[in-house]
Amino acid sequence: MSKIAEIKSSFEAEVKSCVKISEVQDMKVKYLGKSGELTALLKEIKNLPSEERPVFGAKVNELRNFIENELQEKLFKVKELEMQEKLQNEKIDVSLTSVKPWGALHPITLVENEICNLMIAMGFEVASGPEIETDYYNFQALNIPEDHPARDMQDTFYITDIILLRTHTSPMQARLMEKKQPPIKMICPGKVFRSDSDASHSPVFHQIEGLVVDKNVTLRDLKGTLEYIASHLFGSNTKVRFRPSFFPFTEPSVEVDLTCSNCGGKGCSLCKGTGWIEVLGAGMVNPYVLENSGIDSGKYNGYAFGMGVERIAIIKYGIPDIRLFYENDKRFLKQFVK
Ligand code: PHE
């Protein structure tokens, strides 16, 4: 009987100091487990005189119930304690100041949008196509056969012998004409890639391809369209000049210059003293290109142009180095926020 009282008092002292779930679990094993204190006590019942056994058994059971209830209660308490502690540690200080996210449209996107909107207002549709292109669309369909020296005009990133990163948006001409019969009036903005890198060349840059195929299209139509865009982008005094050039996919071909927006045509460092700035290549779609894509060149003709978006943005905003566009320096980008 004294042993029972002893176990009870040592249990009571021990349970008071418990603060963790694991400690309560350990106590359960220590007192109520198979090799625990109470089990050991019950084993001694056989050594008692038979009349004392029921009283002893009842006492041990009473203690067992007592311990069970106490541990149960204690478990509730320490669970609550541990939860409080966890919440305290994971507390988030909502009063801390945060970094404000900042974003705005990139100057290339601004210029691209401006040009596309002008073209849409003139009835052009906008399309886009793959940046990873086949040799066929990038070259062959555009009248640039394999091993033709005209391939040297563009320093190409090849992926395999016949798969490459498109060097211009002109493959879209062939893709559009294969899908659609005239009248066609479309523009295709997008990224293009060339193995070229310095202050005025980037390995990735942007172009907008324009294509019109219909009956009786003339170079004058092309010039009028470009004059309209130029006057909206750079002011109504801007003049457009055609210079003879060569592209295998247009005949005749022209380089297109605008009067320098910086000096108004008088000559400055931006236009290298000439008063003119080259902005795009263009021409009348070569009949071979029409035929390659399933359009009757006896019935239809057309014009095409490809303008460099960076080039336009550089002139419009007076940017000294093309690489500034790709560095994502917030100080640079913030200047274009209206
Ligand atoms: N694709 C040519 C280039 O990137 C530009 C161009 C487009 C020329 C359409 C004529 C017609 O240099």
Coordinates of C-alpha atoms and ligand atoms in Angstrom, one line a residue:
M1 CA 0.0 0.0 0.0
S2 CA 2.9 2.4 0.8
K3 CA 4.3 1.5 -2.6
I4 CA 1.1 2.7 -4.2
A5 CA 1.2 6.0 -2.4
E6 CA 4.9 6.4 -3.3
I7 CA 4.2 5.9 -7.0
K8 CA 1.3 8.3 -6.9
S9 CA 3.4 11.1 -5.3
S10 CA 6.3 10.7 -7.6
F11 CA 3.9 10.7 -10.6
E12 CA 2.3 13.9 -9.4
A13 CA 5.7 15.7 -9.0
E14 CA 6.8 14.5 -12.4
V15 CA 3.7 15.4 -14.3
K16 CA 3.8 19.0 -13.0
S17 CA 7.2 19.6 -14.7
C18 CA 6.1 18.2 -18.1
V19 CA 6.1 20.8 -20.9
K20 CA 6.4 18.8 -24.1
I21 CA 4.2 16.3 -25.8
S22 CA 7.1 13.8 -26.0
E23 CA 7.6 14.0 -22.2
V24 CA 3.9 13.1 -21.6
Q25 CA 4.3 10.2 -24.0
D26 CA 7.4 9.0 -22.1
M27 CA 5.5 9.2 -18.8
K28 CA 2.7 7.1 -20.2
V29 CA 5.2 4.4 -21.0
K30 CA 7.0 4.7 -17.7
Y31 CA 3.8 4.3 -15.6
L32 CA 1.3 2.5 -17.7
G33 CA 3.4 0.5 -20.2
K34 CA 4.1 -3.2 -20.2
S35 CA 7.2 -2.9 -18.2
G36 CA 5.9 0.2 -16.4
E37 CA 5.6 0.8 -12.7
L38 CA 2.0 -0.2 -12.3
T39 CA 2.4 -3.5 -14.2
A40 CA 5.3 -4.3 -11.9
L41 CA 3.1 -3.5 -8.9
L42 CA 0.3 -5.8 -10.1
K43 CA 2.7 -8.6 -10.5
E44 CA 3.3 -8.5 -6.7
I45 CA -0.3 -9.3 -6.0
K46 CA 0.5 -13.1 -5.9
N47 CA 2.7 -12.5 -2.9
L48 CA -0.1 -11.0 -0.8
P49 CA -2.4 -13.0 1.4
S50 CA -5.6 -13.7 -0.5
E51 CA -7.9 -11.5 1.7
E52 CA -5.8 -8.4 0.9
R53 CA -5.7 -9.0 -2.9
P54 CA -9.1 -7.4 -3.9
V55 CA -8.4 -4.3 -1.9
F56 CA -4.9 -4.0 -3.3
G57 CA -6.1 -4.7 -6.9
A58 CA -8.8 -2.0 -6.5
K59 CA -6.3 0.5 -5.3
V60 CA -3.9 -0.1 -8.2
N61 CA -6.8 0.2 -10.6
E62 CA -7.8 3.5 -9.0
L63 CA -4.2 4.8 -9.4
R64 CA -4.2 3.6 -13.1
N65 CA -7.4 5.6 -13.8
F66 CA -6.0 8.6 -11.9
I67 CA -2.7 8.5 -14.0
E68 CA -4.6 8.0 -17.2
N69 CA -6.8 11.0 -16.6
E70 CA -4.0 13.2 -15.5
L71 CA -1.9 12.4 -18.5
Q72 CA -4.8 13.0 -20.8
E73 CA -5.4 16.4 -19.4
K74 CA -1.7 17.2 -19.4
L75 CA -1.5 16.2 -23.1
F76 CA -4.2 18.7 -24.0
K77 CA -2.3 21.4 -22.1
V78 CA 1.1 20.8 -23.6
K79 CA -0.4 20.5 -27.1
E80 CA -1.9 24.0 -26.6
L81 CA 1.5 25.3 -25.3
E82 CA 3.4 23.9 -28.3
M83 CA 0.9 25.4 -30.7
Q84 CA 1.3 28.8 -29.0
E85 CA 5.0 28.6 -29.2
K86 CA 4.9 27.6 -32.9
L87 CA 2.6 30.5 -33.8
Q88 CA 4.9 32.9 -31.9
N89 CA 8.0 31.7 -33.8
E90 CA 6.2 32.0 -37.2
K91 CA 4.8 35.4 -36.5
I92 CA 4.9 37.7 -39.6
D93 CA 5.5 41.3 -39.1
V94 CA 3.0 42.9 -41.4
S95 CA 4.2 46.4 -40.6
L96 CA 7.6 45.8 -42.4
T97 CA 7.9 47.8 -45.6
S98 CA 8.0 45.8 -48.8
V99 CA 9.8 46.2 -52.1
K100 CA 7.3 47.7 -54.5
P101 CA 7.1 45.8 -57.8
W102 CA 7.7 48.0 -60.8
G103 CA 6.9 47.4 -64.4
A104 CA 6.2 49.3 -67.6
L105 CA 6.1 48.6 -71.3
H106 CA 9.6 48.2 -72.9
P107 CA 10.5 50.9 -75.4
I108 CA 10.7 48.2 -78.1
T109 CA 7.2 47.1 -77.3
L110 CA 6.0 50.8 -77.3
V111 CA 7.4 51.4 -80.8
E112 CA 6.2 48.0 -82.0
N113 CA 2.7 48.8 -80.7
E114 CA 2.7 52.2 -82.3
I115 CA 3.7 50.9 -85.7
C116 CA 1.2 48.0 -85.5
N117 CA -1.6 50.4 -84.6
L118 CA -0.8 52.7 -87.5
M119 CA -0.8 49.7 -89.9
I120 CA -4.1 48.3 -88.4
A121 CA -5.7 51.7 -89.0
M122 CA -4.7 51.3 -92.7
G123 CA -6.5 47.9 -92.8
F124 CA -3.5 45.6 -92.2
E125 CA -3.9 42.4 -90.2
V126 CA -1.3 41.2 -87.7
A127 CA 0.2 37.7 -87.7
S128 CA 3.1 36.0 -86.0
G129 CA 5.1 32.9 -86.8
P130 CA 7.9 30.7 -85.5
E131 CA 11.3 32.0 -84.3
I132 CA 12.8 28.6 -85.0
E133 CA 12.4 28.3 -88.7
T134 CA 13.3 25.9 -91.5
D135 CA 15.9 26.6 -94.1
Y136 CA 13.1 26.4 -96.6
Y137 CA 11.0 29.3 -95.3
N138 CA 14.0 31.4 -94.2
F139 CA 15.8 31.1 -97.5
Q140 CA 14.6 28.8 -100.3
A141 CA 11.0 30.0 -100.5
L142 CA 12.5 33.5 -100.6
N143 CA 14.5 32.7 -103.8
I144 CA 17.7 32.1 -101.9
P145 CA 18.9 28.7 -103.0
E146 CA 21.3 26.6 -101.1
D147 CA 24.9 27.7 -101.5
H148 CA 23.8 31.0 -103.0
P149 CA 26.1 33.9 -102.1
A150 CA 23.1 35.9 -100.9
R151 CA 23.1 33.7 -97.8
D152 CA 26.2 35.6 -96.7
M153 CA 24.0 38.8 -96.3
Q154 CA 22.8 37.3 -93.0
D155 CA 25.0 35.6 -90.4
T156 CA 22.8 32.7 -89.4
F157 CA 22.5 30.7 -86.2
Y158 CA 22.0 27.1 -87.4
I159 CA 20.4 24.5 -85.1
T160 CA 20.8 21.7 -87.7
D161 CA 21.6 21.8 -91.4
I162 CA 18.0 22.6 -92.1
I163 CA 16.7 24.2 -88.9
L164 CA 17.8 27.7 -87.8
L165 CA 16.8 30.8 -85.9
R166 CA 15.1 33.0 -88.4
T167 CA 17.4 35.8 -89.6
H168 CA 14.4 38.0 -90.6
T169 CA 10.6 38.1 -90.5
S170 CA 10.5 37.5 -94.3
P171 CA 9.8 33.8 -94.0
M172 CA 6.3 34.9 -92.9
Q173 CA 5.7 36.2 -96.4
A174 CA 5.9 32.6 -97.7
R175 CA 3.9 31.2 -94.8
L176 CA 1.1 33.8 -95.3
M177 CA 0.9 33.3 -99.0
E178 CA 0.7 29.6 -98.7
K179 CA -2.3 30.0 -96.5
K180 CA -4.2 32.8 -98.1
Q181 CA -5.0 34.0 -101.6
P182 CA -4.9 37.7 -102.4
P183 CA -5.8 40.3 -101.4
I184 CA -3.3 40.0 -98.6
K185 CA -2.5 43.0 -96.4
M186 CA -0.5 41.8 -93.4
I187 CA 2.2 42.7 -90.9
C188 CA 4.3 40.4 -88.8
P189 CA 6.2 41.7 -85.9
G190 CA 8.7 39.4 -84.1
K191 CA 12.2 38.6 -82.9
V192 CA 14.9 37.7 -85.4
F193 CA 18.5 36.4 -84.8
R194 CA 21.9 37.0 -86.3
S195 CA 25.4 36.1 -85.2
D196 CA 26.3 39.7 -84.9
S197 CA 27.1 41.9 -81.8
D198 CA 28.3 45.4 -81.3
A199 CA 27.0 48.9 -80.4
S200 CA 24.6 48.9 -83.3
H201 CA 24.0 45.1 -83.7
S202 CA 22.4 42.6 -81.3
P203 CA 22.2 38.8 -81.8
V204 CA 18.5 39.1 -81.2
F205 CA 16.5 42.1 -82.4
H206 CA 13.0 42.9 -83.7
Q207 CA 11.5 43.4 -87.1
I208 CA 8.1 44.1 -88.6
E209 CA 7.4 42.5 -91.9
G210 CA 4.8 44.1 -94.2
L211 CA 3.3 42.3 -97.1
V212 CA 0.7 43.4 -99.6
V213 CA -0.4 41.2 -102.5
D214 CA -3.2 42.2 -104.8
K215 CA -3.8 43.3 -108.4
N216 CA -1.8 46.2 -109.7
V217 CA 0.2 47.0 -106.6
T218 CA 2.9 49.6 -107.3
L219 CA 6.1 50.9 -105.6
R220 CA 4.1 54.1 -105.1
D221 CA 1.7 52.3 -102.9
L222 CA 4.7 51.2 -100.8
K223 CA 6.0 54.7 -100.6
G224 CA 2.7 56.2 -99.6
T225 CA 2.3 53.6 -96.8
L226 CA 5.8 54.3 -95.5
E227 CA 5.3 58.1 -95.7
Y228 CA 2.2 57.7 -93.6
I229 CA 4.0 55.7 -90.9
A230 CA 7.1 58.0 -91.0
S231 CA 5.0 61.2 -90.6
H232 CA 3.2 59.7 -87.6
L233 CA 6.4 58.4 -86.0
F234 CA 8.7 61.4 -86.6
G235 CA 6.5 64.3 -87.6
S236 CA 4.8 65.5 -90.8
N237 CA 7.9 67.0 -92.3
T238 CA 9.7 63.6 -92.5
K239 CA 10.5 62.6 -96.1
V240 CA 11.0 59.1 -97.4
R241 CA 13.7 58.3 -100.0
F242 CA 14.2 55.1 -102.0
R243 CA 17.6 53.9 -103.0
P244 CA 18.2 51.0 -105.4
S245 CA 19.3 47.8 -103.6
F246 CA 19.2 44.1 -103.8
F247 CA 17.2 41.4 -102.1
P248 CA 16.7 38.0 -103.7
F249 CA 13.0 38.0 -102.7
T250 CA 12.1 41.5 -104.1
E251 CA 12.5 42.9 -107.6
P252 CA 13.1 45.8 -107.8
S253 CA 14.6 46.2 -104.3
V254 CA 15.1 49.4 -102.3
E255 CA 16.7 50.6 -99.1
V256 CA 14.4 53.2 -97.5
D257 CA 15.8 56.3 -95.8
L258 CA 14.0 58.9 -93.7
T259 CA 15.1 62.5 -93.3
C260 CA 17.0 62.6 -90.0
S261 CA 14.6 63.4 -87.2
N262 CA 17.5 64.9 -85.1
C263 CA 18.6 67.6 -87.5
G264 CA 15.6 67.7 -89.9
G265 CA 17.9 66.8 -92.9
K266 CA 20.6 69.3 -92.4
G267 CA 23.2 66.8 -91.3
C268 CA 24.4 65.8 -87.8
S269 CA 26.3 63.1 -86.0
L270 CA 23.2 60.7 -85.8
C271 CA 22.9 60.7 -89.6
K272 CA 26.7 61.0 -90.1
G273 CA 26.3 64.3 -91.9
T274 CA 24.0 63.0 -94.7
G275 CA 20.7 64.2 -93.4
W276 CA 19.2 60.7 -94.1
I277 CA 18.8 57.6 -92.0
E278 CA 18.3 54.1 -93.4
V279 CA 15.4 52.4 -91.7
L280 CA 14.3 49.4 -93.8
G281 CA 14.6 47.2 -96.8
A282 CA 11.7 46.7 -99.2
G283 CA 10.7 46.1 -102.8
M284 CA 8.2 44.5 -105.1
V285 CA 7.7 40.8 -104.2
N286 CA 9.8 38.7 -106.7
P287 CA 7.4 36.7 -108.9
Y288 CA 9.4 33.6 -108.0
V289 CA 8.4 34.0 -104.4
L290 CA 4.8 34.4 -105.4
E291 CA 4.9 31.2 -107.5
N292 CA 6.9 29.3 -104.8
S293 CA 3.9 29.9 -102.4
G294 CA 1.2 29.1 -104.9
I295 CA 0.2 32.6 -106.1
D296 CA -0.4 33.3 -109.8
S297 CA 2.3 35.9 -110.6
G298 CA 0.5 36.6 -113.9
K299 CA -2.5 37.8 -112.1
Y300 CA -1.1 39.3 -108.8
N301 CA 1.8 41.3 -107.6
G302 CA 2.8 42.9 -104.4
Y303 CA 5.2 44.8 -102.2
A304 CA 7.0 43.8 -99.0
F305 CA 9.1 45.6 -96.5
G306 CA 11.1 44.6 -93.3
M307 CA 11.8 47.3 -90.8
G308 CA 14.1 47.1 -87.8
V309 CA 12.2 48.1 -84.6
E310 CA 15.3 48.9 -82.6
R311 CA 16.5 51.1 -85.5
I312 CA 13.3 53.1 -85.3
A313 CA 13.4 53.3 -81.5
I314 CA 17.0 54.4 -81.6
I315 CA 16.2 57.3 -83.9
K316 CA 12.9 58.2 -82.1
Y317 CA 14.5 58.3 -78.7
G318 CA 18.1 59.2 -79.6
I319 CA 19.6 56.0 -78.0
P320 CA 23.4 55.7 -78.4
D321 CA 23.9 51.9 -78.0
I322 CA 21.5 49.1 -78.9
R323 CA 22.6 47.0 -75.9
L324 CA 20.8 49.4 -73.6
F325 CA 17.5 47.8 -74.7
Y326 CA 18.5 44.4 -73.3
E327 CA 20.2 45.3 -70.0
N328 CA 16.9 45.9 -68.1
D329 CA 18.4 48.8 -66.2
K330 CA 15.5 50.5 -64.5
R331 CA 17.0 53.9 -64.9
F332 CA 17.0 53.4 -68.7
L333 CA 13.5 51.8 -68.9
K334 CA 11.9 54.4 -66.6
Q335 CA 12.5 57.2 -69.2
F336 CA 9.8 55.8 -71.5
V337 CA 7.0 55.7 -69.0
K338 CA 4.5 58.3 -70.1
Ligands
PHE1 N1 14.3 40.7 -94.8 C1 15.1 41.8 -95.2 C2 16.2 42.0 -94.2 O1 16.1 41.5 -93.0 C3 14.4 43.1 -95.3 C4 13.3 43.0 -96.4 C5 12.0 42.6 -96.1 C6 13.7 43.4 -97.7 C7 11.1 42.6 -97.1 C8 12.7 43.4 -98.7 C9 11.4 43.0 -98.4 O2 17.3 42.5 -94.4

